[in-house]
XYZ file of C-alpha atoms in Angstrom:
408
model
C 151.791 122.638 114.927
C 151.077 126.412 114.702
C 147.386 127.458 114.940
C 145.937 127.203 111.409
C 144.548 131.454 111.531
C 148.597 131.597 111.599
C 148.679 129.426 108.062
C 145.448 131.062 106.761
C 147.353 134.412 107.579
C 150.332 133.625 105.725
C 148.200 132.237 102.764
C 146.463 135.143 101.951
C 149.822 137.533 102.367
C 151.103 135.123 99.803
C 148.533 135.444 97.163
C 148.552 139.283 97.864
C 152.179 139.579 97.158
C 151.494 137.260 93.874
C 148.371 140.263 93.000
C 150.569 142.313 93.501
C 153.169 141.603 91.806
C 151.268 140.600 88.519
C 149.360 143.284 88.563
C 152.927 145.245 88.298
C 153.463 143.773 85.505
C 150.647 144.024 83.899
C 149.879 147.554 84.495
C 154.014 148.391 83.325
C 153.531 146.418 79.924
C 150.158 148.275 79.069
C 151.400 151.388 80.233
C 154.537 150.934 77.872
C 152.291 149.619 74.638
C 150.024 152.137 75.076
C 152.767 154.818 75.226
C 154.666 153.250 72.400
C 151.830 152.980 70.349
C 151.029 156.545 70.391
C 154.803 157.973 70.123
C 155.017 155.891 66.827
C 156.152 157.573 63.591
C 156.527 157.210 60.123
C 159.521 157.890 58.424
C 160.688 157.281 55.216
C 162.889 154.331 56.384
C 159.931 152.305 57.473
C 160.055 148.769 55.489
C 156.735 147.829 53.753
C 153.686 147.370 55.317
C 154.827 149.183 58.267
C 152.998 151.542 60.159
C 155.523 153.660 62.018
C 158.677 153.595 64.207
C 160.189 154.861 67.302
C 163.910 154.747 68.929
C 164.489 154.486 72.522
C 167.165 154.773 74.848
C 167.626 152.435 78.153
C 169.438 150.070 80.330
C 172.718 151.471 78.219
C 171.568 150.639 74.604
C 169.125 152.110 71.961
C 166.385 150.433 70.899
C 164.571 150.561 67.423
C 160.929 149.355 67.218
C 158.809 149.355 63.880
C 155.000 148.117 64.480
C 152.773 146.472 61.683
C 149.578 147.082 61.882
C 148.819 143.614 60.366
C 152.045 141.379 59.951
C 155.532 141.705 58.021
C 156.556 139.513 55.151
C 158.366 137.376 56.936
C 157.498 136.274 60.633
C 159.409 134.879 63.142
C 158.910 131.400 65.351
C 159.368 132.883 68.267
C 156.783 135.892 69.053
C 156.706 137.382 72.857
C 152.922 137.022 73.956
C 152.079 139.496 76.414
C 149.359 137.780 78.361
C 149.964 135.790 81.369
C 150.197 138.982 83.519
C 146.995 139.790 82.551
C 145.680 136.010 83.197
C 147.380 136.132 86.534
C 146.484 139.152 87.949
C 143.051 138.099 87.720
C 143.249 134.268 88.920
C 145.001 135.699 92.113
C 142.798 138.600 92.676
C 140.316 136.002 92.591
C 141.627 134.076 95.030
C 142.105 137.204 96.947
C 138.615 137.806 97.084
C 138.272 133.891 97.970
C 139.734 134.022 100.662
C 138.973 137.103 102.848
C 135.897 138.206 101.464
C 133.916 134.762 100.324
C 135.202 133.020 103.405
C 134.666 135.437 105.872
C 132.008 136.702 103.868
C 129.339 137.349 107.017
C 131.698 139.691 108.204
C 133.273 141.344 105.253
C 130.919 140.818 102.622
C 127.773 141.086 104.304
C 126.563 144.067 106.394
C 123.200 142.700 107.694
C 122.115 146.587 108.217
C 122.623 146.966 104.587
C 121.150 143.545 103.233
C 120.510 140.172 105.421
C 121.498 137.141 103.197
C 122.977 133.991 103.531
C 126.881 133.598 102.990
C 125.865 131.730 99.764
C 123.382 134.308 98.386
C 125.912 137.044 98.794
C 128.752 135.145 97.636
C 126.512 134.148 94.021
C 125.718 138.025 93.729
C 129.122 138.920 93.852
C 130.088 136.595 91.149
C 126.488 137.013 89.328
C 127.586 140.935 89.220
C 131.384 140.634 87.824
C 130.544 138.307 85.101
C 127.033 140.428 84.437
C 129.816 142.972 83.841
C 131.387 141.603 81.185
C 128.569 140.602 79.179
C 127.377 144.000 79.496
C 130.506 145.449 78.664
C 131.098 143.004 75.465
C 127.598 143.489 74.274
C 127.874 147.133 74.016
C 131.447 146.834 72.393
C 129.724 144.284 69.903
C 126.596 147.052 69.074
C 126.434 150.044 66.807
C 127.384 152.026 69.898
C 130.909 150.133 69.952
C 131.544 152.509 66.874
C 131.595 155.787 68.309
C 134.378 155.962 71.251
C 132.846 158.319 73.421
C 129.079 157.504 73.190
C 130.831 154.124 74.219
C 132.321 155.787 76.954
C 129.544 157.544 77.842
C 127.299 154.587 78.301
C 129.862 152.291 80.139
C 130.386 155.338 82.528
C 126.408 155.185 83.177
C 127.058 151.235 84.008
C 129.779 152.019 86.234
C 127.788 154.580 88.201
C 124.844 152.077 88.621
C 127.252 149.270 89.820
C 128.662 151.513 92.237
C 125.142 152.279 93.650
C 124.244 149.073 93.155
C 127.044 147.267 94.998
C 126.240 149.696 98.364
C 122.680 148.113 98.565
C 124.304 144.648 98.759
C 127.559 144.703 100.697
C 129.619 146.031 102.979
C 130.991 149.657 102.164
C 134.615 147.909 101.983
C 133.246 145.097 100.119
C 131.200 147.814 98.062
C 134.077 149.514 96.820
C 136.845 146.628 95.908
C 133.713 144.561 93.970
C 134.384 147.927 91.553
C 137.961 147.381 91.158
C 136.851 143.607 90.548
C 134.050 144.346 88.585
C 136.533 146.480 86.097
C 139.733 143.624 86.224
C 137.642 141.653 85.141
C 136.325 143.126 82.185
C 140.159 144.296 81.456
C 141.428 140.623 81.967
C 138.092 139.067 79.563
C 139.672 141.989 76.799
C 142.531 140.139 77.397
C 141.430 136.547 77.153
C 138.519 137.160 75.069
C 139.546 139.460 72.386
C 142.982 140.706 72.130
C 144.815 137.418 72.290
C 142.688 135.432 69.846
C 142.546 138.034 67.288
C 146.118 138.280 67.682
C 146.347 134.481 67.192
C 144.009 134.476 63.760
C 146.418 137.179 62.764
C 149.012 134.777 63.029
C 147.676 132.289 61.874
C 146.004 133.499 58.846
C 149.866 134.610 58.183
C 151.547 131.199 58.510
C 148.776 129.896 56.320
C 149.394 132.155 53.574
C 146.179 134.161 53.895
C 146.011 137.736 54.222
C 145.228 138.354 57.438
C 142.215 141.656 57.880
C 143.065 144.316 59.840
C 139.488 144.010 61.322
C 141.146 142.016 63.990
C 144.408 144.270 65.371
C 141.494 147.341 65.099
C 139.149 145.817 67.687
C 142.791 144.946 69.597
C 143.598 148.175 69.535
C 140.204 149.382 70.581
C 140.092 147.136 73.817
C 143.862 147.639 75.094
C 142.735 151.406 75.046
C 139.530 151.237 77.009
C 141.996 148.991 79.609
C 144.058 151.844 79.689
C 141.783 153.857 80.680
C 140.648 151.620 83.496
C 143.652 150.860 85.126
C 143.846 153.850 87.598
C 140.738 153.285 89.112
C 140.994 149.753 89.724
C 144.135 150.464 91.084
C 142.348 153.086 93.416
C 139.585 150.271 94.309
C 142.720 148.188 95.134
C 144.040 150.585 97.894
C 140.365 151.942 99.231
C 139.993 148.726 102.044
C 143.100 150.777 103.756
C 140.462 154.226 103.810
C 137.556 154.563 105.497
C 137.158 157.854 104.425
C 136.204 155.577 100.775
C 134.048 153.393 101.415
C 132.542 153.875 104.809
C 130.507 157.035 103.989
C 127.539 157.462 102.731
C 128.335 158.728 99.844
C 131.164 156.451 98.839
C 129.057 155.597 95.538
C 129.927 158.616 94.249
C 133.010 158.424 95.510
C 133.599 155.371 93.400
C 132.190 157.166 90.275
C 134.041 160.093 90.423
C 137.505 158.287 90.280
C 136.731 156.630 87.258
C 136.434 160.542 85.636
C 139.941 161.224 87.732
C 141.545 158.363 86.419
C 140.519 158.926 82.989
C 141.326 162.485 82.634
C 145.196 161.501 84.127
C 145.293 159.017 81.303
C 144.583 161.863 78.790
C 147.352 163.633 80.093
C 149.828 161.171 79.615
C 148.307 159.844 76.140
C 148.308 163.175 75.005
C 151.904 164.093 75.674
C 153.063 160.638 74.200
C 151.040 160.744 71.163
C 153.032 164.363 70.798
C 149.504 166.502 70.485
C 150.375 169.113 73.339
C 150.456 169.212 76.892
C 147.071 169.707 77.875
C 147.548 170.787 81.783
C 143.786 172.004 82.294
C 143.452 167.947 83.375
C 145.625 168.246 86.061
C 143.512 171.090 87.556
C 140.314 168.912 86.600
C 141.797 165.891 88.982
C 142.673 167.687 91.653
C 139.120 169.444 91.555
C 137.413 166.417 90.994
C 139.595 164.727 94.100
C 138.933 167.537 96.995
C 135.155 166.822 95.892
C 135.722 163.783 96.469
C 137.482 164.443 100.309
C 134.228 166.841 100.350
C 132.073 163.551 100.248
C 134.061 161.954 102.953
C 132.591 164.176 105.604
C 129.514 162.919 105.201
C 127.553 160.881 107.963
C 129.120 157.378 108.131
C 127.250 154.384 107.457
C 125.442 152.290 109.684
C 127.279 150.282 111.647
C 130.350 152.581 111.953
C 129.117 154.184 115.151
C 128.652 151.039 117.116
C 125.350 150.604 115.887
C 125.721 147.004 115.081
C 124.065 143.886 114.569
C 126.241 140.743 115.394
C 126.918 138.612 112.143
C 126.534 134.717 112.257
C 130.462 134.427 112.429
C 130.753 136.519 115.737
C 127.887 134.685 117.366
C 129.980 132.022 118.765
C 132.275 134.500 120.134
C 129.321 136.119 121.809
C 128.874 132.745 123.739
C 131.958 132.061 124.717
C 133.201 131.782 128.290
C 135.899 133.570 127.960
C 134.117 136.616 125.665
C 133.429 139.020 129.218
C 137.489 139.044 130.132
C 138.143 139.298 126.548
C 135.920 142.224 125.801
C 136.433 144.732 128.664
C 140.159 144.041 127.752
C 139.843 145.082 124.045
C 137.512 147.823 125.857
C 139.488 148.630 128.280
C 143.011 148.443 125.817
C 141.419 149.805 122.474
C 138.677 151.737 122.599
C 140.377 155.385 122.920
C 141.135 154.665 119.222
C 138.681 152.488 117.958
C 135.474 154.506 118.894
C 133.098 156.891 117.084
C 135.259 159.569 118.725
C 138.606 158.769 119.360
C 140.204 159.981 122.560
C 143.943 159.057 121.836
C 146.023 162.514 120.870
C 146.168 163.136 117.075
C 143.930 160.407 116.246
C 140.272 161.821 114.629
C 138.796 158.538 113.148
C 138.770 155.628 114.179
C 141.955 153.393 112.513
C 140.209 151.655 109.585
C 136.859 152.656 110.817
C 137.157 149.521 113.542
C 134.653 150.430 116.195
C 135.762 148.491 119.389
C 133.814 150.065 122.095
C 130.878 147.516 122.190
C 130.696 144.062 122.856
C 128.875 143.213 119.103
C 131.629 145.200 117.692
C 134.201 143.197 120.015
C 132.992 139.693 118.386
C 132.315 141.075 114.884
C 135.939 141.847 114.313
C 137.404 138.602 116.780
C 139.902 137.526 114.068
C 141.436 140.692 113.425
C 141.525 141.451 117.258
C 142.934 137.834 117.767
C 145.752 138.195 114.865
C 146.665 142.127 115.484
C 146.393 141.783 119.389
C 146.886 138.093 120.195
C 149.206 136.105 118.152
C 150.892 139.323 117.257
C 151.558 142.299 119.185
C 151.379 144.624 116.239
C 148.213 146.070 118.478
C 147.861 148.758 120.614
C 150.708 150.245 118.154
C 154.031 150.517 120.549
C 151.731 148.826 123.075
C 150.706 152.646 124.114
C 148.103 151.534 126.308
C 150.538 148.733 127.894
C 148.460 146.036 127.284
C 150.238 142.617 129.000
C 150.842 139.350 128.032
C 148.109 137.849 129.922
C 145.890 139.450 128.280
C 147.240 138.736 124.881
C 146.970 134.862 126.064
C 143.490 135.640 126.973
C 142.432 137.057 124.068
C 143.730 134.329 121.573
C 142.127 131.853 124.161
C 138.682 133.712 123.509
C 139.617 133.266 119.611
C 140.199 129.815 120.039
C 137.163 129.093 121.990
C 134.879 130.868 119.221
C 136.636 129.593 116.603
C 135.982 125.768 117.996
C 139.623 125.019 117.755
């Protein structure tokens, strides 16, 4: 039977490939409404009740699309609900963070330089915090300020900048930075589950009853699909950032995290400008590309603890630490890694360390044992091209180590 970190492996490329792929879908279909919605037109074709129309051209055939703002005359049985990519991008983001970050959560979730809690506490305050989220998020939506757009805006963006703070006093700077992208799908996916579809569904319903349905409902629809739209760039950002150290691994990656919510929102106005036919405003191009070399500006800063071998072991790597075979396995990983994966790399062409993996201590060595084990050991994707000729034996020795600590 293959060794179950190969299964566990496999498991969480799987549900990554599903996140991935929903979240393709989901991002394409709001993209699309949102775009559609605001390159409507009224003509004076457009049947009653109708709000406005648009013609498109693809896949070799025209298409002709009329939106109601509440419901035609007449509806049909079959309606296409556009909600299980939403649903599932979510569940297997979710699982996602299950998996890597809640069950290896003393090494990826908590930093014990940052805040020394058990696995428990930190997994309940990431959970606490996305579903604090929402509330907030619905609550304001709810409140006099959920009438004016931009003091809406406004507000949420203060939230946003807190959380981002706030998430770099509690976890890991990796951790930090995708609870943001988390923290934001889920209030996207609630909008979703919590408003859009059900008003959609008393809409409908109202209609097959033979009420008059009130346009209350497809407003506040609207209202929520658009903040979503607005969203989606940076959580798509957040998505990416455990690839880039340069993110989340500085002291300033707070602000970091901030600032791409105002990138990704004045990108959005681009594009919703242009399809809504009001201009080309190109002054937010300049803005985003200002906004981003800030942002590279911020990366220089000092890293954080614990990314210049100043480490403190977590609970996971502790039984590395005691194993027999941990000496051997070290000064190879040492010995094979370390011109890379050090504070100052010594390799040719290679200025920070890959990922911001520090390797040239033995706390570092058993903090990061699984990935060493799975990138040097079961798989020889490590030393990349095997540039520092690393042999078998030592691969053998290394997933030995991992199988000692591990207790398998």
């Amino acid at each position: 039977m293959p060794d179950y970190v190969i299964a566990y492996e496999w498991l969480m490329f799987a549900v990554r490939w599903l996140h991935v792929i929903t979240a393709i879908a989901w991002i394409g279909s709001s993209f699309y409404f949102i775009a559609l919605d605001l390159g409507l037109r009224k003509t004076p074709s457009l049947p009653p009740l109708a709000h406005g129309e648009e013609w498109q051209v693809h896949g070799g055939g025209f298409y002709h699309i009329q939106k109601y703002l509440v419901a035609p005359e007449f509806l049909p049985e079959h309606l296409t609900w556009f909600k299980w990519e939403s649903y599932w991008t979510w569940f297997s983001g979710l699982m996602l963070m299950a998996l890597v970050y809640y069950v290896g959560a003393d090494i990826y979730l908590i930093d014990r330089n940052v805040l020394d809690v058990p696995a428990w506490q930190a997994i309940g305050l990431s959970l606490g915090s996305i579903v604090l989220g929402w509330v907030l998020y619905d609550s304001l939506c709810k409140s006099p300020i959920g009438n004016s757009t931009s003091g809406l805006m406004l507000v949420l963006f203060a939230i946003l900048v807190a959380m981002s703070w706030g998430y770099t006093q509690l976890f890991t700077g990796r951790a930090a930075m995708l609870h943001m992208g988390a923290f934001t799908a889920t209030i996207m996916a609630a909008n979703v589950a919590m408003i859009i579809i059900p008003n959609q569904k008393i809409v409908v319903g109202d209609l097959k009853a033979g009420r008059v349905p009130d346009a209350k409902y497809g407003k506040i629809a609207k209202q929520r699909s658009l903040h979503n739209n607005y969203l989606t760039l940076p959580v798509i950002f957040f998505m990416l950032s455990s690839h880039y150290p340069l993110a989340f691994a500085t002291q300033w990656n707070w602000i970091i995290a901030s600032l791409i919510f105002l990138v990704g929102v004045v990108i959005r106005h681009y594009f919703n400008t242009r399809h809504a036919r009001k201009g080309n405003p190109h002054w937010t191009w300049l803005a985003a590309v200002v906004l981003f070399i800030i942002i590279a500006w911020l990366s220089t800063a000092p890293k954080l603890p614990g990314s210049a071998g100043e480490e403190v072991a977590s609970r996971a790597a502790e039984p590395f630490l005691a194993a027999s075979h941990f000496s051997a396995a070290s000064l190879t990983v040492q010995t094979r890694c370390a011109m890379c994966h050090t504070a100052e790399p010594a390799w040719p062409g290679i200025y920070e360390a890959p990922k911001n993996v520090i390797l040239d201590n033995d706390i570092a060595v058993a903090n990061h044992a699984r990935e060493i084990a799975m990138q040097a050991g079961y798989a020889h994707a490590m030393p990349p091209g095997n540039v520092s000729e690393m042999t078998d034996e030592e691969r053998t020795l290394i997933v030995e180590w991992f199988r000692e600590g591990s207790g398998l």
